[in-house]
Every structure is written in structure tokens, then in C-alpha cells.
Tab-separated table of C-alpha atoms in Angstrom:
chain	number	residue	atom	x	y	z
J	1130	UNK	CA	0.000	0.000	0.000
J	1131	UNK	CA	1.229	3.472	-0.857
J	1132	UNK	CA	2.362	5.446	2.194
J	1133	UNK	CA	0.921	8.700	0.852
J	1134	UNK	CA	-2.436	7.036	0.225
J	1135	UNK	CA	-2.465	5.635	3.752
J	1136	UNK	CA	-1.577	9.006	5.291
J	1137	UNK	CA	-4.393	10.802	3.391
J	1138	UNK	CA	-6.862	8.111	4.426
J	1139	UNK	CA	-5.755	7.995	8.070
J	1140	UNK	CA	-5.768	11.779	8.411
J	1141	UNK	CA	-9.285	11.996	6.967
J	1142	UNK	CA	-10.657	9.277	9.226
J	1143	UNK	CA	-8.962	10.673	12.329
J	1144	UNK	CA	-10.054	14.249	11.691
J	1145	UNK	CA	-13.626	13.158	10.909
J	1146	UNK	CA	-13.815	11.033	14.046
J	1147	UNK	CA	-12.492	13.866	16.215
J	1148	UNK	CA	-15.032	16.260	14.733
J	1149	UNK	CA	-17.737	13.651	15.380
J	1150	UNK	CA	-16.705	13.430	19.018
J	1151	UNK	CA	-16.608	17.203	19.359
J	1152	UNK	CA	-19.939	17.938	17.710
J	1153	UNK	CA	-21.827	14.665	18.207
J	1154	UNK	CA	-23.239	15.585	21.638
J	1155	UNK	CA	-22.750	12.085	23.000
J	1156	UNK	CA	-24.164	10.219	19.999
J	1157	UNK	CA	-21.945	7.161	19.398
J	1158	UNK	CA	-22.755	7.107	15.676
J	1159	UNK	CA	-21.422	10.622	15.039
J	1160	UNK	CA	-17.682	9.705	15.162
J	1161	UNK	CA	-18.330	6.700	12.931
J	1162	UNK	CA	-20.277	8.637	10.318
J	1163	UNK	CA	-17.950	11.623	10.260
J	1164	UNK	CA	-14.909	9.317	10.303
J	1165	UNK	CA	-16.259	7.510	7.232
J	1166	UNK	CA	-16.981	10.843	5.561
J	1167	UNK	CA	-13.463	12.042	6.426
J	1168	UNK	CA	-12.002	8.854	4.949
J	1169	UNK	CA	-13.993	9.374	1.762
J	1170	UNK	CA	-12.827	12.978	1.511
J	1171	UNK	CA	-9.264	11.786	2.157
J	1172	UNK	CA	-9.565	9.399	-0.783
J	1173	UNK	CA	-10.913	12.172	-2.999
J	1174	UNK	CA	-8.115	14.488	-1.883
J	1175	UNK	CA	-5.456	11.850	-2.587
J	1176	UNK	CA	-6.879	11.209	-6.057
J	1177	UNK	CA	-7.032	14.936	-6.848
J	1178	UNK	CA	-3.478	15.628	-5.670
J	1179	UNK	CA	-2.123	12.577	-7.502
J	1180	UNK	CA	-3.881	13.615	-10.720
J	1181	UNK	CA	-2.527	17.166	-10.466
J	1182	UNK	CA	0.998	15.886	-9.805
J	1183	UNK	CA	0.859	13.590	-12.832
J	1184	UNK	CA	-0.722	16.198	-15.092
J	1185	UNK	CA	1.619	19.055	-14.221
J	1186	UNK	CA	4.592	16.726	-13.621
J	1187	UNK	CA	5.186	18.041	-10.120
J	1188	UNK	CA	8.259	16.561	-8.492
J	1189	UNK	CA	7.681	16.037	-4.780
J	1190	UNK	CA	11.406	16.221	-4.083
J	1191	UNK	CA	11.383	19.888	-5.145
J	1192	UNK	CA	8.869	20.856	-2.460
J	1193	UNK	CA	10.016	23.906	-0.531
J	1194	UNK	CA	9.853	22.535	3.000
J	1195	UNK	CA	11.260	25.751	4.430
J	1196	UNK	CA	8.249	27.639	3.057
J	1197	UNK	CA	5.930	25.124	4.718
J	1198	UNK	CA	7.775	25.533	8.004
J	1199	UNK	CA	7.630	29.319	7.642
J	1200	UNK	CA	3.894	29.156	6.969
J	1201	UNK	CA	3.319	27.082	10.114
J	1202	UNK	CA	5.435	29.348	12.287
J	1203	UNK	CA	3.837	32.440	10.771
J	1204	UNK	CA	0.354	31.048	11.354
J	1205	UNK	CA	1.094	30.336	15.001
J	1206	UNK	CA	2.715	33.710	15.597
J	1207	UNK	CA	0.081	35.592	13.613
J	1208	UNK	CA	-2.753	33.885	15.460
J	1209	UNK	CA	-1.328	34.782	18.850
J	1210	UNK	CA	-0.497	38.352	17.894
J	1211	UNK	CA	-3.842	38.851	16.151
J	1212	UNK	CA	-5.807	37.565	19.138
J	1213	UNK	CA	-3.941	39.675	21.693
J	1214	UNK	CA	-3.739	42.896	19.708
J	1215	UNK	CA	-6.546	45.087	18.402
J	1216	UNK	CA	-6.483	43.420	14.997
J	1217	UNK	CA	-9.899	41.845	15.627
J	1218	UNK	CA	-11.582	45.253	15.682
J	1219	UNK	CA	-10.074	46.088	12.304
J	1220	UNK	CA	-11.198	42.753	10.860
J	1221	UNK	CA	-14.728	43.238	12.189
J	1222	UNK	CA	-14.906	46.757	10.785
J	1223	UNK	CA	-13.856	45.449	7.368
J	1224	UNK	CA	-16.005	42.323	7.144
J	1225	UNK	CA	-19.045	42.692	9.425
J	1226	UNK	CA	-19.698	45.932	11.302
J	1227	UNK	CA	-22.776	44.530	13.054
J	1228	UNK	CA	-20.787	42.134	15.234
J	1229	UNK	CA	-19.811	43.318	18.707
J	1230	UNK	CA	-16.050	43.591	19.014
J	1231	UNK	CA	-16.190	42.555	22.646
J	1232	UNK	CA	-17.535	39.092	21.713
J	1233	UNK	CA	-15.821	38.393	18.411
J	1234	UNK	CA	-12.679	40.545	18.466
J	1235	UNK	CA	-10.267	37.822	19.573
J	1236	UNK	CA	-11.704	35.264	17.142
J	1237	UNK	CA	-11.528	37.580	14.158
J	1238	UNK	CA	-8.075	38.807	15.181
J	1239	UNK	CA	-6.737	35.273	15.485
J	1240	UNK	CA	-8.269	34.234	12.159
J	1241	UNK	CA	-6.888	37.223	10.289
J	1242	UNK	CA	-3.529	36.845	12.022
J	1243	UNK	CA	-3.295	33.187	11.007
J	1244	UNK	CA	-3.983	33.962	7.355
J	1245	UNK	CA	-1.624	36.919	7.133
J	1246	UNK	CA	1.034	35.268	9.295
J	1247	UNK	CA	1.065	32.082	7.211
J	1248	UNK	CA	1.375	34.027	3.975
J	1249	UNK	CA	4.100	36.338	5.210
J	1250	UNK	CA	5.961	33.545	7.022
J	1251	UNK	CA	6.109	31.350	3.917
J	1252	UNK	CA	7.285	34.219	1.739
J	1253	UNK	CA	9.829	35.474	4.263
J	1254	UNK	CA	11.437	32.127	5.074
J	1255	UNK	CA	11.617	30.990	1.446
J	1256	UNK	CA	13.169	34.322	0.463
J	1257	UNK	CA	15.717	34.365	3.284
J	1258	UNK	CA	16.753	30.683	3.068
J	1259	UNK	CA	19.042	31.062	0.017
J	1260	UNK	CA	21.077	33.659	1.886
J	1261	UNK	CA	22.141	31.090	4.495
J	1262	UNK	CA	23.050	28.266	2.129
J	1263	UNK	CA	26.709	27.460	1.651
J	1264	UNK	CA	28.146	27.922	-1.754
J	1265	UNK	CA	30.056	24.918	-3.003
J	1266	UNK	CA	33.373	25.394	-4.728
J	1267	UNK	CA	33.354	24.216	-8.311
J	1268	UNK	CA	36.188	21.926	-9.307
J	1269	UNK	CA	37.658	22.550	-12.703
J	1270	UNK	CA	39.294	19.837	-14.683
J	1271	UNK	CA	42.363	20.873	-16.557
J	1272	UNK	CA	43.101	19.256	-19.889
J	1273	UNK	CA	46.579	18.260	-18.650
J	1274	UNK	CA	45.239	15.953	-15.898
J	1275	UNK	CA	44.028	13.355	-18.382
J	1276	UNK	CA	47.374	13.263	-20.214
J	1277	UNK	CA	49.394	12.803	-17.021
J	1278	UNK	CA	47.648	9.504	-16.291
J	1279	UNK	CA	48.318	8.138	-19.768
J	1280	UNK	CA	52.045	8.935	-19.769
J	1281	UNK	CA	52.862	7.091	-16.545
J	1282	UNK	CA	53.703	3.792	-18.279
């Protein structure tokens, strides 16, 4: 069995089951149903990603893992900063002025901070990473090296 297929399937089932536990209100069928739905969506996601990779000839070894790490760190930092600062009031004033800032300010601030932090973190880390890479010295072959080996006999 393909490891990527198994990871998509397991993640879908696990996430669906956890959502079923959280929102099922004690119903024992909720984790089973949402776990099955999550597994089905995991299969669909795996098929879609595999088809896109084959169609566009995406090489998984060229994935920019530093950008993914930067997005995760930016999302965490942006969510914390957005929730604790007054960014929620700005988000509410932009998207829905009828909501009270007192009740929804932290939620909107964290959500906006996660989105902006993930975007800026991915861009920043992937742009800065080449500056810290070591440059390898190129070895030149001289035309005389090949002749020295032949004349030794």
C-alpha cells in the first residue's frame, strides 16, 4: 500500500472522528459517520493531488519545506499576535460591522492573524533561506590531468 495514500486516508478518518466526538453531543454514531466521511474525503483528496501531480509533472522532491515551516510558524505567531492585539476590531470593521467587538474581536483577530502570518511567514522564510546556504566550490578539470595519467607507463 502506498504510504501517501495511507496518510491521506488515516488523516481523513482521524479528523472526521475527532469532529464527530466534538460535535456529536454524545451520539456514538457521530464519530463513525464523520470518520467515514473524512475517509472518503481523504480518498478524494489523494486522487485529486495525484492527478494534479501527474498532469503538471510536479516533483515532490522539489517541495520547498522551508516555506511550509515558515507558513506554520507564521500562522502560530500571527494567530497569537492577532488575538492579543486590536487586529480583531479592524477585521470586524472590514467584514461585518454589526458584530460586537467585545464578543468576536479575539476570534476575528486570530483568524486574520493566522492567514496573514502564514502568507508572510512562507514568503519570508523561502526568500531568506538562500542567503544562508553554503556555496560549493566548483572543481575545474584541466586538460593536462588526463594526459598525465596516460604517460605514466
